[in-house]
Amino acid sequence: MANQDENFKKVVSHCKEYGFVFPSSEVYDGLSAVYDYGPYGVELKNNIKKYWWQSMVQMHENIVGLDAAIFMHPKTWKASGHVDAFNDPLIDNKDSKKRYRADVLVEDYMEKVEGKINKEIKKAKKRFGDSFDEKQYRETNPRVVGYLEKNAAIAKRLAEGTLEEIRDLIIELEIACPVSGSKEWTDVRQFNLMFSTQLGTVAGEEGKLYLRPETAQGIFVNFLNVQKTSRQKIPFGIAQIGKAFRNEIVARQFIFRMREFEQMEMQFFVRPGEEMKWYNYWKEARLEWHKAMGSPAEKLRFHDHDKLAHYANAAVDIQFDFPFGFREIEGIHSRTDFDLKQHQELSGRNIQYFDPELQENYVPYVVETSIGCDRMFLAAISNAYTEEMVPDAKGKDSQRIVLKLHPAIAPIKCAVLPLLKNKEELTEKAKAIFNKIKFSFNCQYDEKDAIGRRYRRQDAIGTPYCVTVDFETLEENTVTLRDRDTLEQIRIPIEEIEQHVSKGVDMKNLFLK
């Protein structure tokens, strides 16, 4: 666990040092759980969004896009259930006066139990070596089985328990306040997570608006507008990328849980009775999307919901193994016809679809895929962050930090580096090359510091290719092309730079695996 914490601290520090993520309003000591994306962070985030958008809209003839407004009529959130049911269970410690999410306190306890399981497995791997069967060990070792059964029982009680029963669980598990160590707790009560504001100068409930807590409702209220104008037939989907806001009391783990975040959602409208077929289809399709971007299979897993939301008849999370453990990065939900029916009832408008094949009207069922863009960003950085020794290098140059991002999503695709800064003929040639290739992909010119140090800087921001301009370039019109991952350096003509780099960084490579 200590090693995981250390790795996470390194990732967070790297993000700030190299211009990926900054604390928001840092000159005023920051704003809790709000972050800004720096020069390389915004490029990486945009590339992740581009990959998702192309995989959804460009790769499917029956999925179209939408960009709905953040502000929506307040009745929207009444119909969706957010006004009455979008709550977190909160508990206060009587001694420290600190407020916590009751479910998070229990989940943290379960994490510690999971840590004990991992410790037992690590010891067993060391003892049995190559013959170790982890699956069998988990199923047969009495201590591990006991831990697993304990966590399963806690999870069941947490999912099914009332507020009073959740407090009883916290007391029973002897969970202490992380600040004071006290076990004196108040009752658990509900807290609505939506941010509210006022419309114009109108005060009171009649002028109350909410910052949207999810992007899905903008899709649902536009269902018929999109269907008719795009002439789609069921099954079809509507995709959207946008900001959402939640007044999280416990916002933690860097950009994993924030109060302002970005979602990439697609709502897929299907015939009633066919939702499970499509639920299973999107469940597998989304897992493959994550693998294609570079997430290893062993760092991904499905986690079925212990307790379904009020609108769902099936739900599963895709979890990623972050430095702080497996956590959700994407949810796939079968939302039934709940949302459309609720909006139809409260608005008084007909939101039914006429199926020309069945010759009947019905309210479609919906299968949702919802991914947190910021969480995906953190997963990509965490997975890519690597510390390694460089073969045949000495001293400070013998170790490097490299972000092994998939070249298609890397912030900078190619860096152009003159061998020496103080040789005008080299810098002029390098700038000419930069000005030529910058139209094809995002590239960077860098002449500061020794060439080795510049290589390390490009490694640290994940640049897949470096072009070095040297004296041989002036004589033969060739450059050295360096590969980030293999460190291989090849000599190529200047006119072939675009071809080599474009082939390696093409987004198409993510779809043709």
Coordinates of N, CA, C and O in Angstrom, one line a residue, residues 356-424:
P356 N -41.3 2.0 -38.0 CA -42.0 1.6 -39.2 C -42.0 0.1 -39.5 O -42.9 -0.3 -40.3
E357 N -41.1 -0.6 -38.9 CA -41.1 -2.1 -39.1 C -42.2 -2.7 -38.3 O -42.9 -3.7 -38.8
L358 N -42.4 -2.3 -37.1 CA -43.4 -2.9 -36.2 C -44.8 -2.2 -36.4 O -45.8 -2.7 -36.0
Q359 N -44.7 -1.0 -37.1 CA -46.0 -0.2 -37.3 C -46.6 0.1 -35.9 O -47.9 -0.1 -35.7
E360 N -45.8 0.5 -35.0 CA -46.4 0.9 -33.7 C -45.5 2.0 -33.0 O -44.3 2.1 -33.3
N361 N -46.1 2.7 -32.1 CA -45.4 3.7 -31.3 C -45.0 3.1 -29.9 O -45.8 2.3 -29.3
Y362 N -43.9 3.5 -29.5 CA -43.4 3.1 -28.1 C -42.3 4.0 -27.6 O -41.7 4.8 -28.4
V363 N -42.1 4.0 -26.3 CA -41.0 4.7 -25.7 C -39.8 3.8 -25.7 O -39.9 2.7 -25.1
P364 N -38.7 4.2 -26.3 CA -37.6 3.3 -26.4 C -36.9 3.0 -25.1 O -37.0 3.8 -24.1
Y365 N -36.2 1.9 -25.0 CA -35.4 1.6 -23.9 C -34.0 2.2 -24.2 O -33.7 2.5 -25.4
V366 N -33.2 2.4 -23.2 CA -31.9 3.1 -23.4 C -30.8 2.3 -22.7 O -30.9 1.8 -21.6
V367 N -29.7 2.1 -23.4 CA -28.4 1.5 -22.9 C -27.4 2.7 -22.9 O -27.2 3.3 -24.0
E368 N -26.8 2.9 -21.8 CA -25.9 4.1 -21.6 C -24.5 3.6 -21.4 O -24.2 2.7 -20.7
T369 N -23.5 4.3 -22.1 CA -22.1 4.2 -21.7 C -21.7 5.6 -21.3 O -21.8 6.5 -22.0
S370 N -21.1 5.6 -20.1 CA -20.7 6.9 -19.6 C -19.3 6.8 -19.0 O -19.0 6.0 -18.1
I371 N -18.4 7.6 -19.5 CA -17.0 7.6 -19.1 C -16.5 8.9 -18.6 O -16.9 10.0 -19.2
G372 N -15.8 8.9 -17.5 CA -15.3 10.2 -17.0 C -14.0 10.5 -17.7 O -13.0 9.8 -17.7
C373 N -14.0 11.7 -18.4 CA -12.8 12.0 -19.2 C -11.6 12.3 -18.3 O -10.5 11.9 -18.6
D374 N -11.9 12.9 -17.2 CA -10.8 13.2 -16.3 C -10.2 11.9 -15.7 O -9.0 11.8 -15.5
R375 N -11.1 11.0 -15.4 CA -10.6 9.7 -14.8 C -9.8 8.9 -15.9 O -8.8 8.3 -15.6
M376 N -10.3 9.1 -17.2 CA -9.6 8.4 -18.2 C -8.2 9.0 -18.4 O -7.2 8.3 -18.7
F377 N -8.1 10.3 -18.3 CA -6.9 11.1 -18.3 C -5.9 10.5 -17.3 O -4.7 10.2 -17.5
L378 N -6.4 10.4 -16.0 CA -5.6 9.9 -14.9 C -5.2 8.5 -15.2 O -4.0 8.1 -14.9
A379 N -6.0 7.7 -15.7 CA -5.7 6.3 -16.0 C -4.6 6.2 -17.1 O -3.6 5.4 -16.9
A380 N -4.7 7.0 -18.1 CA -3.7 7.1 -19.2 C -2.3 7.5 -18.6 O -1.3 6.8 -18.9
I381 N -2.3 8.5 -17.8 CA -1.0 9.0 -17.2 C -0.5 8.0 -16.3 O 0.7 7.7 -16.3
S382 N -1.3 7.4 -15.4 CA -0.8 6.4 -14.4 C -0.3 5.2 -15.1 O 0.8 4.6 -14.7
N383 N -0.9 4.7 -16.2 CA -0.5 3.6 -16.9 C 0.8 3.9 -17.7 O 1.7 3.0 -17.9
A384 N 1.0 5.1 -18.2 CA 2.1 5.4 -19.0 C 3.4 5.8 -18.3 O 4.5 5.6 -18.8
Y385 N 3.2 6.3 -17.0 CA 4.3 6.8 -16.2 C 5.3 5.6 -15.9 O 4.9 4.6 -15.3
T386 N 6.5 5.8 -16.4 CA 7.5 4.7 -16.3 C 8.9 5.3 -15.9 O 9.3 6.3 -16.4
E387 N 9.5 4.6 -14.9 CA 10.9 4.9 -14.6 C 11.7 3.8 -15.0 O 11.5 2.6 -14.6
E388 N 12.8 4.0 -15.8 CA 13.5 2.9 -16.3 C 15.0 3.3 -16.5 O 15.3 4.5 -16.7
M389 N 15.8 2.3 -16.6 CA 17.3 2.5 -16.8 C 17.5 2.5 -18.3 O 16.8 1.8 -19.1
V390 N 18.4 3.4 -18.8 CA 18.7 3.5 -20.2 C 19.9 2.7 -20.5 O 21.0 2.9 -19.9
P391 N 19.9 1.7 -21.4 CA 21.0 0.9 -21.8 C 22.2 1.7 -22.2 O 22.1 2.7 -23.0
D392 N 23.4 1.4 -21.7 CA 24.7 2.0 -22.1 C 24.8 3.4 -21.7 O 25.8 4.1 -22.2
A393 N 23.9 3.9 -20.9 CA 24.1 5.3 -20.5 C 24.7 5.3 -19.1 O 24.7 4.4 -18.3
K394 N 25.3 6.5 -18.7 CA 26.0 6.6 -17.5 C 25.6 7.8 -16.7 O 25.1 8.8 -17.3
G395 N 25.8 7.8 -15.4 CA 25.5 8.9 -14.5 C 24.1 9.3 -14.5 O 23.2 8.4 -14.5
K396 N 23.8 10.6 -14.6 CA 22.4 11.1 -14.5 C 21.6 10.6 -15.7 O 20.4 10.5 -15.7
D397 N 22.3 10.4 -16.8 CA 21.6 10.0 -18.1 C 21.2 8.5 -18.1 O 20.5 8.0 -19.0
S398 N 21.6 7.7 -17.0 CA 21.3 6.3 -17.0 C 19.9 6.0 -16.6 O 19.4 4.9 -16.8
Q399 N 19.1 6.9 -16.1 CA 17.8 6.7 -15.7 C 16.9 7.8 -16.3 O 17.3 8.9 -16.5
R400 N 15.7 7.4 -16.7 CA 14.8 8.4 -17.3 C 13.4 8.1 -16.9 O 13.0 7.0 -16.5
I401 N 12.6 9.2 -16.8 CA 11.1 9.1 -16.6 C 10.5 9.3 -18.0 O 10.8 10.3 -18.7
V402 N 9.7 8.3 -18.4 CA 9.0 8.4 -19.7 C 7.5 8.1 -19.6 O 7.1 7.3 -18.8
L403 N 6.8 8.9 -20.3 CA 5.3 8.6 -20.4 C 5.1 7.8 -21.7 O 5.2 8.3 -22.8
K404 N 4.8 6.5 -21.5 CA 4.7 5.7 -22.7 C 3.2 5.7 -23.1 O 2.5 4.6 -23.2
L405 N 2.7 6.9 -23.5 CA 1.4 7.0 -24.0 C 1.3 6.5 -25.4 O 2.3 6.5 -26.2
H406 N 0.1 6.0 -25.8 CA -0.1 5.6 -27.2 C 0.2 6.8 -28.1 O -0.2 7.9 -27.8
P407 N 1.1 6.7 -29.1 CA 1.5 7.8 -29.9 C 0.3 8.7 -30.5 O 0.4 9.9 -30.6
A408 N -0.8 8.0 -30.7 CA -2.0 8.7 -31.2 C -2.6 9.7 -30.3 O -3.2 10.7 -30.7
I409 N -2.4 9.5 -29.0 CA -3.0 10.5 -28.0 C -1.9 11.3 -27.3 O -2.2 12.1 -26.5
A410 N -0.6 11.1 -27.6 CA 0.5 11.9 -27.0 C 0.3 13.4 -27.3 O -0.2 13.8 -28.4
P411 N 0.5 14.3 -26.3 CA 0.3 15.7 -26.5 C 1.1 16.3 -27.7 O 0.6 17.0 -28.5
I412 N 2.4 15.9 -27.7 CA 3.3 16.4 -28.8 C 3.7 15.1 -29.6 O 4.1 14.2 -29.0
K413 N 3.6 15.2 -30.9 CA 3.9 14.0 -31.7 C 5.3 13.9 -32.1 O 5.9 12.9 -32.2
C414 N 5.9 15.1 -32.3 CA 7.3 15.1 -32.8 C 8.0 16.4 -32.3 O 7.4 17.5 -32.3
A415 N 9.3 16.2 -31.8 CA 10.1 17.4 -31.4 C 11.2 17.6 -32.4 O 11.9 16.6 -32.7
V416 N 11.5 18.8 -32.8 CA 12.6 19.1 -33.7 C 13.7 19.8 -32.8 O 13.5 20.8 -32.2
L417 N 14.9 19.1 -32.8 CA 16.0 19.6 -32.0 C 17.3 19.8 -32.7 O 17.8 18.8 -33.3
P418 N 17.8 21.0 -32.8 CA 19.1 21.2 -33.4 C 20.1 20.7 -32.4 O 20.0 20.8 -31.2
L419 N 21.2 20.1 -33.0 CA 22.2 19.4 -32.1 C 22.8 20.4 -31.2 O 23.0 20.2 -30.0
L420 N 23.1 21.6 -31.7 CA 23.7 22.7 -30.9 C 22.9 24.0 -31.1 O 22.5 24.3 -32.1
K421 N 22.8 24.8 -30.0 CA 22.0 26.0 -30.0 C 22.8 27.1 -30.6 O 22.3 28.0 -31.3
N422 N 24.1 27.1 -30.4 CA 24.9 28.3 -30.8 C 25.5 28.2 -32.3 O 26.4 28.9 -32.7
K423 N 24.9 27.2 -33.0 CA 25.3 27.1 -34.4 C 24.1 27.6 -35.3 O 23.1 26.8 -35.4
E424 N 24.2 28.8 -35.8 CA 23.0 29.4 -36.5 C 22.6 28.5 -37.7 O 21.4 28.4 -37.9

